[in-house]
Short mmCIF file of C-alpha atoms in Angstrom, two decimals:
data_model
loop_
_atom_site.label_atom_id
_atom_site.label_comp_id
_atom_site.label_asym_id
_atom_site.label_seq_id
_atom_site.Cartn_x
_atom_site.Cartn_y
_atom_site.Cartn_z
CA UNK A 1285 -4.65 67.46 7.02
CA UNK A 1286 -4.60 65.49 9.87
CA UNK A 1287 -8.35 65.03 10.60
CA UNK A 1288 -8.49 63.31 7.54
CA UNK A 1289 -6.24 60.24 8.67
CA UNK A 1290 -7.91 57.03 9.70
CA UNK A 1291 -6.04 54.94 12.05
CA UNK A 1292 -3.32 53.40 9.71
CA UNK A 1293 -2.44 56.59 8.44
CA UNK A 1294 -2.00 57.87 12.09
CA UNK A 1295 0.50 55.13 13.03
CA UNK A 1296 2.43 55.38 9.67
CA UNK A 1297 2.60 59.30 9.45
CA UNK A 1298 2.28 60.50 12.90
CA UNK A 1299 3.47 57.78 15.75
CA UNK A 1300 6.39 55.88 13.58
CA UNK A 1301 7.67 59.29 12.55
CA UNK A 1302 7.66 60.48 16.57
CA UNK A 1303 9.11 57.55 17.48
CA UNK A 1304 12.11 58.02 15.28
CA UNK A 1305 12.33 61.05 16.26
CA UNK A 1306 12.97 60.36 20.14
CA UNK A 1307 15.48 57.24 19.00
CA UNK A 1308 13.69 54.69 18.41
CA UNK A 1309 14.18 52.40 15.62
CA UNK A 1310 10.95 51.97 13.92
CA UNK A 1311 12.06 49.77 11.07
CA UNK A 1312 13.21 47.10 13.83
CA UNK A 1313 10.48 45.09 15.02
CA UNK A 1314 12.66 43.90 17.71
CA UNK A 1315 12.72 47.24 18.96
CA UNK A 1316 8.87 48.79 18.10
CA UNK A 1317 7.20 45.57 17.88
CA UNK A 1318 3.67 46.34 15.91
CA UNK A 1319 0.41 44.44 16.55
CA UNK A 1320 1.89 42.85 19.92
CA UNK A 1321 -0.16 40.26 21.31
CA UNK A 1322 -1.55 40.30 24.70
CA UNK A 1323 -3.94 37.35 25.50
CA UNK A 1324 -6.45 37.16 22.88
CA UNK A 1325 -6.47 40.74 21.65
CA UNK A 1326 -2.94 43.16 20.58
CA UNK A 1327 -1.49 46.92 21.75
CA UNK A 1328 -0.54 48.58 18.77
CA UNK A 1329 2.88 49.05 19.75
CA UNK A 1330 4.96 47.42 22.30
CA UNK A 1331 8.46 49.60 22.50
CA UNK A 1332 11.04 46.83 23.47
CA UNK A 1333 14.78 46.83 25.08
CA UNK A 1334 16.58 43.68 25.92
CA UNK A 1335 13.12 41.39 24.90
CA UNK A 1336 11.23 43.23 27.86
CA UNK A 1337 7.81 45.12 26.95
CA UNK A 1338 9.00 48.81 28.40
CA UNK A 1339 6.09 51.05 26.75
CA UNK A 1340 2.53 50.18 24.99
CA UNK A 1341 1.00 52.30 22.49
CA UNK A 1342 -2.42 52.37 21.60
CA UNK A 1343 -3.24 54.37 18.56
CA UNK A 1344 -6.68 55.22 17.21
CA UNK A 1345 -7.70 57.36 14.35
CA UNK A 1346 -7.59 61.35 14.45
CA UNK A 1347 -10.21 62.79 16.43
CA UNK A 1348 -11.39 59.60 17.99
CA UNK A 1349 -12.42 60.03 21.48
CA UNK A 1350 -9.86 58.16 24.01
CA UNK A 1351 -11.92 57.54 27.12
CA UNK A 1352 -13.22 54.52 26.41
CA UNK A 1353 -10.15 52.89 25.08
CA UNK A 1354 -8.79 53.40 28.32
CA UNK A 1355 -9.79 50.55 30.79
CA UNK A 1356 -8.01 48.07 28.23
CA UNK A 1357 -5.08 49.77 27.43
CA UNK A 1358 -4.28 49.68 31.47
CA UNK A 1359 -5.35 46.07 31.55
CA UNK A 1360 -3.16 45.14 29.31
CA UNK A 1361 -0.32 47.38 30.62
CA UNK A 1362 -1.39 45.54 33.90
CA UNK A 1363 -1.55 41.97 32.79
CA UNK A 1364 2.25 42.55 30.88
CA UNK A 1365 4.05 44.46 33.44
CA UNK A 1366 4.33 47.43 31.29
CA UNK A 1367 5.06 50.77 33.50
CA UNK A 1368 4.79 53.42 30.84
CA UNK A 1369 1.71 52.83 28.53
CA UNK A 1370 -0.06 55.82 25.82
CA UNK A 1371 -3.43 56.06 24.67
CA UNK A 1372 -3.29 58.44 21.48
CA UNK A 1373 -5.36 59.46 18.39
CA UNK A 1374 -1.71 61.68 17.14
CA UNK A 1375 -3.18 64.89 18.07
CA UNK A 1376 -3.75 64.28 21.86
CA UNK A 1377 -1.03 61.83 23.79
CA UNK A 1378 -2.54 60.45 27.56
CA UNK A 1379 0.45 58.91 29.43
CA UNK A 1380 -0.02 56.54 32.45
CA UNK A 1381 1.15 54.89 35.24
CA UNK A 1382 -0.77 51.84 35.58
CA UNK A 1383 0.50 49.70 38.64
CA UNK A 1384 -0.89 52.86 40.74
CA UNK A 1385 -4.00 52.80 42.66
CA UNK A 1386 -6.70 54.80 41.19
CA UNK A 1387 -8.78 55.10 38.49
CA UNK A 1388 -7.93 55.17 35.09
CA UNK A 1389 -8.43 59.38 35.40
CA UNK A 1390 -6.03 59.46 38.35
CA UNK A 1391 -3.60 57.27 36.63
CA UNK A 1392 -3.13 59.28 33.79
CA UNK A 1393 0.14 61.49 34.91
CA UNK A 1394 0.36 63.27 31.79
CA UNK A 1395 -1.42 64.54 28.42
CA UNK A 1396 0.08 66.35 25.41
CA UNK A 1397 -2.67 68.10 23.24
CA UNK A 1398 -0.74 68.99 19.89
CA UNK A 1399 -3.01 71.95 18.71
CA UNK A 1400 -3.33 73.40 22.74
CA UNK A 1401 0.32 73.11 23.38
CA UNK A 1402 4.03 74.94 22.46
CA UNK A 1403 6.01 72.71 19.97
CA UNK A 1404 8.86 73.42 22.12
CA UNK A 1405 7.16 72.05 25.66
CA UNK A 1406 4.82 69.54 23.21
CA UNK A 1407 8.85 68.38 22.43
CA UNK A 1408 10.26 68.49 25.67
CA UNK A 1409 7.52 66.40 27.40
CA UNK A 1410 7.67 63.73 24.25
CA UNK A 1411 11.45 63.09 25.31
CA UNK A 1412 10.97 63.23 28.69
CA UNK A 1413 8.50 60.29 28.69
CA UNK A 1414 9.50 58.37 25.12
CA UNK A 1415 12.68 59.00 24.19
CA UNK A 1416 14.24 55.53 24.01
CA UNK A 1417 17.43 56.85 26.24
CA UNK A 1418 14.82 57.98 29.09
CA UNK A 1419 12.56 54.89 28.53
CA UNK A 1420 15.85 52.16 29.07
CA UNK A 1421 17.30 54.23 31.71
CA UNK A 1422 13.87 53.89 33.49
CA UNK A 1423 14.34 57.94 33.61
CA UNK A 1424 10.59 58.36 31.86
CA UNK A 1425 9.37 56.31 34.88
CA UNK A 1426 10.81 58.24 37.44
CA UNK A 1427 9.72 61.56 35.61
CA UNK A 1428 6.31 59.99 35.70
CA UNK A 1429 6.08 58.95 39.20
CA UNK A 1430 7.66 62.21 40.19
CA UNK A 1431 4.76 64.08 38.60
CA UNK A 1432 2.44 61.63 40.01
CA UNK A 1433 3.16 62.32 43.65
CA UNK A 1434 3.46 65.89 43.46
CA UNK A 1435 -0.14 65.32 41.70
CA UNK A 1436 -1.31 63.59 44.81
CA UNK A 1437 0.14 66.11 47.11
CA UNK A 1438 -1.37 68.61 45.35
CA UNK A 1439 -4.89 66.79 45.21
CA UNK A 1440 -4.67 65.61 49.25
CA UNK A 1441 -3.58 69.62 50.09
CA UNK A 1442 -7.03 70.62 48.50
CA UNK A 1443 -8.99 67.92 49.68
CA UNK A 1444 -7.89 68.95 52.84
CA UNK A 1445 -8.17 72.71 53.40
CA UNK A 1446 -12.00 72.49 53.16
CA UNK A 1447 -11.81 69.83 56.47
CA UNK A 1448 -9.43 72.23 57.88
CA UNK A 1449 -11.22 75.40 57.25
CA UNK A 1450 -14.46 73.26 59.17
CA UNK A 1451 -12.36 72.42 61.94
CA UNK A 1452 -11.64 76.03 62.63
CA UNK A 1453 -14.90 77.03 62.45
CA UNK A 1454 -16.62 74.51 64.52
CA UNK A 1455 -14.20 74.75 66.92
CA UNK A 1456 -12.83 77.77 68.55
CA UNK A 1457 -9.24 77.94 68.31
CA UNK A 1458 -7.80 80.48 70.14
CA UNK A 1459 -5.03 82.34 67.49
CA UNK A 1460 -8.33 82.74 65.56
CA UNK A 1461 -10.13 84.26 68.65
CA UNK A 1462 -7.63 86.58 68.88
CA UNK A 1463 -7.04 87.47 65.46
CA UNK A 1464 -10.87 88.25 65.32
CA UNK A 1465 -10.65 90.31 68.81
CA UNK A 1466 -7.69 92.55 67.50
CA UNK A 1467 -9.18 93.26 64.59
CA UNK A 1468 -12.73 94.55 65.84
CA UNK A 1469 -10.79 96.17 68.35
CA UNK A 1470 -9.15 97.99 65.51
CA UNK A 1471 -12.15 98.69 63.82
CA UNK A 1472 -14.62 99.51 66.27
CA UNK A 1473 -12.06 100.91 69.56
CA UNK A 1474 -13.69 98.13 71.54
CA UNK A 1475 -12.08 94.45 72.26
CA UNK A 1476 -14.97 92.08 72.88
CA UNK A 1477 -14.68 88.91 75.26
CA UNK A 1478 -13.58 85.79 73.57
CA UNK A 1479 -16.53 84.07 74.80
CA UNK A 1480 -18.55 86.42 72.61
CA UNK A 1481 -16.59 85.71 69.47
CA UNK A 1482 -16.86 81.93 70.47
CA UNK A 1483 -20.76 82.70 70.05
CA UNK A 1484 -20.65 83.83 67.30
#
């Protein structure tokens, strides 16, 4: 099975076969350029429309961890321009968005785990951010950063309520005051002065 592939046998069976899938050409090295050089070192695969670097893929062996290939996978994303680059080992697919601010973790908009996910959503998501009509289009990218903000909305809402939930607390606010007064009132027959909530 799979497990057993080392990392030429992932990029033959596994990434040239997905990327034929979604449209690409993988027989044209115009088009999926392999072993693409960036400085001194190469991304595994730089997808290519109109001689412009549009996606790098890194590929390691099955089961190889991916966090430390990271940090140079966005550099050389970075260094080439490249919006849409993927860290993978076949079985799990990290997408970024380098040119954000953030670290690598915060980057990352998007991750596919082939044994955790639905083929059908595992599918959906693979066109979404690879297909070569999405990719030229720039449609990928704005799926990205669309999931990408709504990320950092989400993330700034709960980093937020805890500040606001302090703010309440520490200082009286007086729709809270009453909310508090009604209530005791409702439990107890008695409505107690706000001052005494305040004290409390």
């Amino acid at each position: 099975g799979l497990d057993s592939f080392d990392e030429a046998a992932t990029k033959q069976a596994v990434i040239l076969r997905i990327l034929s899938l979604v449209g690409w050409d993988a027989y044209d090295i115009d088009e999926v350029k392999p072993e693409y050089p960036v400085g001194n070192s190469k991304v595994d695969y730089s997808l290519r429309y109109s001689n412009t670097n549009k996606v790098f893929i890194e590929v390691k062996r099955v089961g190889e961890e991916l966090e430390k290939h990271q940090e140079q996978l966005l550099n050389y994303s970075f260094k080439e321009g490249v919006q849409l680059p993927i860290l993978t080992n076949g079985v799990a697919w990290w997408f970024y968005l380098p040119l954000h601010e953030g670290s690598w973790e915060q980057r990352k908009f998007y991750t596919i785990e082939i044994y955790d996910q639905a083929p059908e959503e595992i599918v959906n998501r693979l066109v979404d951010y690879l297909s070569k009509e999405n990719v030229v289009t720039g449609v990928a990218v704005q799926t990205a950063e669309s999931i990408y903000r709504s990320r950092q909305k989400d993330n700034l809402i709960v980093d937020t309520i805890p500040k606001a939930w302090n703010r309440i607390i520490s200082e009286p606010d007086e729709l809270l005051i009453e909310l508090i007064a009604e209530h005791t009132e409702k439990l107890c027959g008695y409505k107690p002065e706000n001052s005494r909530i305040e004290n409390f």
